Amino acid sequence: MFFVDTIEIEGLGNRHYLAGGARAAVAVDPPRDIDRVIAAAARRGVRITHVVETHIHNDYVTGGLELARVTGAAYLVPAAAHVSFTRVPVSDGDVIELDRELAVRALATPGHTPHHTAYVLEEGGTPVAAFTGGSLLIGTVGRPDLVEPRLTEHLARAQHASAHRLAAELPDDTSVLPTHGFGSFCSSGQAEGDASTIGREKTMNAALAQDVDSFVADLLAGLEDVPAYYAHMGPANSAGPDPVDLTAPRRADAEEIAGRLAAGEWVVDLRNRVAFAQGHVAGSFNFEADGKIATYLAWMIPWGKPVTLLAETPQQLADAQRELVRVGIDRPAAAATGAPSDWLRPGDAAASFRRAAFGDLAARLSRPEDLPVVLDVRRDSERAGGYIEGSVHIPVHTLHRRIDEVPAGEVWVHCAGGMRAGIAASLLDAAGRDVVAVDDGFDQAAEAGLALRTVSS
């Protein structure tokens, strides 16, 4: 009998796996905080004998090298991947004996990267699961544009061929277990469902339903901006990441927080957006610990700039620190816990801004003599589906560089649900703008009577 345990990293939208038998296990594309993988193996009572990478990752720092070192496991990396550390090179067709009647077979599946390799778990020679990394995802595929722009179309065609190879060589009941597709920007689309098989993918995955030219045209047309921090993930993974340090950061008092703000450093408040709007340290930015903090903070902060974290509790701080090491933000410069009253110098007042719903915005726009700026911070694809007439569009991940493009006047900022509007409002507030955060679902905009347009209208 075999098992497959899923280790889900919701913030980054990835899944990592531990699979094995009675005595031994393989870790697939492990996260940087390897304690979660080690704990999963301990619960199963198995030894991690192999660690495998499907590819050199662009969206997170791997824990593979450190996990192999700590456990003594063999570290398997595709042979064509250029790395600076010792590993076991894996080529198409290689078979790794794992446990009694249990083996892993390497299957070359280029497309997400040129060297991408899937791993097929076989029991008694029969495929039972395919760890597809960034190749065949649930209802979609990994994006082909993260390596080199000149290779994008070539890799998109390779994705189509790799998907067809998996479909042709594996039984319909083989489980499809991708790393990406659950919110990761490494995916070309959101996963369609929570679980899948080769047979299911044959009925609903565009890579298996379209001819190659149609598939490539649609895939390339749907690609959006690549998170800026991706430029640093591949090199870190190729060089061999350092072990993580999750010890508590040095604590900062109110004077130090003020000094870091004055020096132009980033001070990030991890509290929820409601609490932040009600009161915060002037100049600080709001990236909710319960949101996609790793993705958006790493995307927006100038790489290498010191960051100080403000949290309600030590646990909130520890959780955020764990999220951030996964994307290479290793050590906060400082941190503090508590509330704004603990972070402000005597005599300093907390800053605040208003929150509203789309109904409030409709009422505000009914006064044509004094119209505010409506700022849409969603992605291009979201705006294409409908936007508020007259609104200004600056995606949130570019706003910190484009604050000066926001027209003068009162700014009402919205996204699709409220989280990104909260980030944007904090940036605008820190820049001294009069801002209102629309904390509402965009599906309520039409209900509120706001005039919507589409890109083509």
JSON list of N, CA and C in Angstrom, two decimals, residues 117-150:
[
{"chain": "A", "resi": 117, "resn": "THR", "atom": "N", "xyz": [10.45, 18.14, -15.32]},
{"chain": "A", "resi": 117, "resn": "THR", "atom": "CA", "xyz": [10.31, 16.68, -15.23]},
{"chain": "A", "resi": 117, "resn": "THR", "atom": "C", "xyz": [9.17, 16.33, -14.28]},
{"chain": "A", "resi": 118, "resn": "ALA", "atom": "N", "xyz": [8.26, 15.47, -14.74]},
{"chain": "A", "resi": 118, "resn": "ALA", "atom": "CA", "xyz": [7.21, 14.95, -13.87]},
{"chain": "A", "resi": 118, "resn": "ALA", "atom": "C", "xyz": [7.70, 13.62, -13.28]},
{"chain": "A", "resi": 119, "resn": "TYR", "atom": "N", "xyz": [7.09, 13.23, -12.18]},
{"chain": "A", "resi": 119, "resn": "TYR", "atom": "CA", "xyz": [7.45, 11.98, -11.52]},
{"chain": "A", "resi": 119, "resn": "TYR", "atom": "C", "xyz": [6.20, 11.13, -11.34]},
{"chain": "A", "resi": 120, "resn": "VAL", "atom": "N", "xyz": [6.24, 9.92, -11.86]},
{"chain": "A", "resi": 120, "resn": "VAL", "atom": "CA", "xyz": [5.08, 9.02, -11.80]},
{"chain": "A", "resi": 120, "resn": "VAL", "atom": "C", "xyz": [5.30, 8.00, -10.70]},
{"chain": "A", "resi": 121, "resn": "LEU", "atom": "N", "xyz": [4.41, 7.99, -9.74]},
{"chain": "A", "resi": 121, "resn": "LEU", "atom": "CA", "xyz": [4.47, 7.00, -8.66]},
{"chain": "A", "resi": 121, "resn": "LEU", "atom": "C", "xyz": [3.84, 5.71, -9.16]},
{"chain": "A", "resi": 122, "resn": "GLU", "atom": "N", "xyz": [4.59, 4.62, -9.09]},
{"chain": "A", "resi": 122, "resn": "GLU", "atom": "CA", "xyz": [4.12, 3.34, -9.60]},
{"chain": "A", "resi": 122, "resn": "GLU", "atom": "C", "xyz": [4.11, 2.30, -8.49]},
{"chain": "A", "resi": 123, "resn": "GLU", "atom": "N", "xyz": [3.02, 1.58, -8.40]},
{"chain": "A", "resi": 123, "resn": "GLU", "atom": "CA", "xyz": [2.88, 0.48, -7.43]},
{"chain": "A", "resi": 123, "resn": "GLU", "atom": "C", "xyz": [2.81, -0.82, -8.22]},
{"chain": "A", "resi": 124, "resn": "GLY", "atom": "N", "xyz": [3.80, -1.67, -8.00]},
{"chain": "A", "resi": 124, "resn": "GLY", "atom": "CA", "xyz": [3.84, -2.92, -8.74]},
{"chain": "A", "resi": 124, "resn": "GLY", "atom": "C", "xyz": [3.91, -2.71, -10.24]},
{"chain": "A", "resi": 125, "resn": "GLY", "atom": "N", "xyz": [4.55, -1.61, -10.65]},
{"chain": "A", "resi": 125, "resn": "GLY", "atom": "CA", "xyz": [4.69, -1.29, -12.07]},
{"chain": "A", "resi": 125, "resn": "GLY", "atom": "C", "xyz": [3.52, -0.55, -12.67]},
{"chain": "A", "resi": 126, "resn": "THR", "atom": "N", "xyz": [2.45, -0.32, -11.90]},
{"chain": "A", "resi": 126, "resn": "THR", "atom": "CA", "xyz": [1.27, 0.38, -12.40]},
{"chain": "A", "resi": 126, "resn": "THR", "atom": "C", "xyz": [1.25, 1.82, -11.92]},
{"chain": "A", "resi": 127, "resn": "PRO", "atom": "N", "xyz": [1.13, 2.78, -12.82]},
{"chain": "A", "resi": 127, "resn": "PRO", "atom": "CA", "xyz": [1.05, 4.18, -12.39]},
{"chain": "A", "resi": 127, "resn": "PRO", "atom": "C", "xyz": [-0.19, 4.44, -11.53]},
{"chain": "A", "resi": 128, "resn": "VAL", "atom": "N", "xyz": [0.03, 5.12, -10.41]},
{"chain": "A", "resi": 128, "resn": "VAL", "atom": "CA", "xyz": [-1.10, 5.45, -9.54]},
{"chain": "A", "resi": 128, "resn": "VAL", "atom": "C", "xyz": [-1.24, 6.96, -9.34]},
{"chain": "A", "resi": 129, "resn": "ALA", "atom": "N", "xyz": [-0.15, 7.70, -9.50]},
{"chain": "A", "resi": 129, "resn": "ALA", "atom": "CA", "xyz": [-0.20, 9.15, -9.33]},
{"chain": "A", "resi": 129, "resn": "ALA", "atom": "C", "xyz": [0.93, 9.78, -10.13]},
{"chain": "A", "resi": 130, "resn": "ALA", "atom": "N", "xyz": [0.67, 10.99, -10.62]},
{"chain": "A", "resi": 130, "resn": "ALA", "atom": "CA", "xyz": [1.68, 11.73, -11.36]},
{"chain": "A", "resi": 130, "resn": "ALA", "atom": "C", "xyz": [1.90, 13.08, -10.69]},
{"chain": "A", "resi": 131, "resn": "PHE", "atom": "N", "xyz": [3.11, 13.34, -10.23]},
{"chain": "A", "resi": 131, "resn": "PHE", "atom": "CA", "xyz": [3.48, 14.63, -9.65]},
{"chain": "A", "resi": 131, "resn": "PHE", "atom": "C", "xyz": [3.92, 15.51, -10.82]},
{"chain": "A", "resi": 132, "resn": "THR", "atom": "N", "xyz": [3.02, 16.37, -11.23]},
{"chain": "A", "resi": 132, "resn": "THR", "atom": "CA", "xyz": [3.19, 17.09, -12.50]},
{"chain": "A", "resi": 132, "resn": "THR", "atom": "C", "xyz": [3.76, 18.49, -12.35]},
{"chain": "A", "resi": 133, "resn": "GLY", "atom": "N", "xyz": [4.08, 18.93, -11.14]},
{"chain": "A", "resi": 133, "resn": "GLY", "atom": "CA", "xyz": [4.77, 20.21, -10.95]},
{"chain": "A", "resi": 133, "resn": "GLY", "atom": "C", "xyz": [4.08, 21.37, -11.60]},
{"chain": "A", "resi": 134, "resn": "GLY", "atom": "N", "xyz": [4.71, 21.93, -12.64]},
{"chain": "A", "resi": 134, "resn": "GLY", "atom": "CA", "xyz": [4.14, 23.05, -13.38]},
{"chain": "A", "resi": 134, "resn": "GLY", "atom": "C", "xyz": [3.80, 22.67, -14.81]},
{"chain": "A", "resi": 135, "resn": "SER", "atom": "N", "xyz": [3.59, 21.38, -15.03]},
{"chain": "A", "resi": 135, "resn": "SER", "atom": "CA", "xyz": [3.24, 20.91, -16.38]},
{"chain": "A", "resi": 135, "resn": "SER", "atom": "C", "xyz": [1.72, 20.83, -16.51]},
{"chain": "A", "resi": 136, "resn": "LEU", "atom": "N", "xyz": [1.16, 19.65, -16.44]},
{"chain": "A", "resi": 136, "resn": "LEU", "atom": "CA", "xyz": [-0.29, 19.47, -16.52]},
{"chain": "A", "resi": 136, "resn": "LEU", "atom": "C", "xyz": [-0.89, 19.80, -15.15]},
{"chain": "A", "resi": 137, "resn": "LEU", "atom": "N", "xyz": [-1.66, 20.87, -15.07]},
{"chain": "A", "resi": 137, "resn": "LEU", "atom": "CA", "xyz": [-2.31, 21.26, -13.83]},
{"chain": "A", "resi": 137, "resn": "LEU", "atom": "C", "xyz": [-3.77, 20.86, -13.89]},
{"chain": "A", "resi": 138, "resn": "ILE", "atom": "N", "xyz": [-4.54, 21.21, -12.89]},
{"chain": "A", "resi": 138, "resn": "ILE", "atom": "CA", "xyz": [-5.96, 20.84, -12.88]},
{"chain": "A", "resi": 138, "resn": "ILE", "atom": "C", "xyz": [-6.72, 21.84, -13.74]},
{"chain": "A", "resi": 139, "resn": "GLY", "atom": "N", "xyz": [-7.04, 21.41, -14.95]},
{"chain": "A", "resi": 139, "resn": "GLY", "atom": "CA", "xyz": [-7.80, 22.25, -15.87]},
{"chain": "A", "resi": 139, "resn": "GLY", "atom": "C", "xyz": [-6.98, 23.27, -16.63]},
{"chain": "A", "resi": 140, "resn": "THR", "atom": "N", "xyz": [-5.68, 23.30, -16.41]},
{"chain": "A", "resi": 140, "resn": "THR", "atom": "CA", "xyz": [-4.84, 24.30, -17.06]},
{"chain": "A", "resi": 140, "resn": "THR", "atom": "C", "xyz": [-3.41, 23.77, -17.12]},
{"chain": "A", "resi": 141, "resn": "VAL", "atom": "N", "xyz": [-2.45, 24.65, -17.40]},
{"chain": "A", "resi": 141, "resn": "VAL", "atom": "CA", "xyz": [-1.04, 24.29, -17.42]},
{"chain": "A", "resi": 141, "resn": "VAL", "atom": "C", "xyz": [-0.23, 25.41, -16.77]},
{"chain": "A", "resi": 142, "resn": "GLY", "atom": "N", "xyz": [1.02, 25.12, -16.47]},
{"chain": "A", "resi": 142, "resn": "GLY", "atom": "CA", "xyz": [1.91, 26.15, -15.96]},
{"chain": "A", "resi": 142, "resn": "GLY", "atom": "C", "xyz": [2.27, 27.13, -17.07]},
{"chain": "A", "resi": 143, "resn": "ARG", "atom": "N", "xyz": [2.51, 28.36, -16.70]},
{"chain": "A", "resi": 143, "resn": "ARG", "atom": "CA", "xyz": [2.81, 29.37, -17.71]},
{"chain": "A", "resi": 143, "resn": "ARG", "atom": "C", "xyz": [4.22, 29.16, -18.28]},
{"chain": "A", "resi": 144, "resn": "PRO", "atom": "N", "xyz": [4.41, 29.47, -19.57]},
{"chain": "A", "resi": 144, "resn": "PRO", "atom": "CA", "xyz": [5.68, 29.19, -20.25]},
{"chain": "A", "resi": 144, "resn": "PRO", "atom": "C", "xyz": [6.59, 30.40, -20.40]},
{"chain": "A", "resi": 145, "resn": "ASP", "atom": "N", "xyz": [6.26, 31.50, -19.74]},
{"chain": "A", "resi": 145, "resn": "ASP", "atom": "CA", "xyz": [6.96, 32.76, -20.00]},
{"chain": "A", "resi": 145, "resn": "ASP", "atom": "C", "xyz": [7.88, 33.20, -18.87]},
{"chain": "A", "resi": 146, "resn": "LEU", "atom": "N", "xyz": [8.27, 32.29, -17.99]},
{"chain": "A", "resi": 146, "resn": "LEU", "atom": "CA", "xyz": [9.03, 32.69, -16.81]},
{"chain": "A", "resi": 146, "resn": "LEU", "atom": "C", "xyz": [10.54, 32.50, -16.96]},
{"chain": "A", "resi": 147, "resn": "VAL", "atom": "N", "xyz": [10.98, 31.92, -18.07]},
{"chain": "A", "resi": 147, "resn": "VAL", "atom": "CA", "xyz": [12.39, 31.61, -18.23]},
{"chain": "A", "resi": 147, "resn": "VAL", "atom": "C", "xyz": [13.11, 32.66, -19.06]},
{"chain": "A", "resi": 148, "resn": "GLU", "atom": "N", "xyz": [12.61, 32.90, -20.26]},
{"chain": "A", "resi": 148, "resn": "GLU", "atom": "CA", "xyz": [13.25, 33.80, -21.21]},
{"chain": "A", "resi": 148, "resn": "GLU", "atom": "C", "xyz": [12.21, 34.16, -22.26]},
{"chain": "A", "resi": 149, "resn": "PRO", "atom": "N", "xyz": [11.94, 35.45, -22.47]},
{"chain": "A", "resi": 149, "resn": "PRO", "atom": "CA", "xyz": [10.88, 35.85, -23.40]},
{"chain": "A", "resi": 149, "resn": "PRO", "atom": "C", "xyz": [11.00, 35.20, -24.78]},
{"chain": "A", "resi": 150, "resn": "ARG", "atom": "N", "xyz": [12.22, 35.04, -25.28]},
{"chain": "A", "resi": 150, "resn": "ARG", "atom": "CA", "xyz": [12.38, 34.47, -26.61]},
{"chain": "A", "resi": 150, "resn": "ARG", "atom": "C", "xyz": [12.01, 32.99, -26.67]}
]
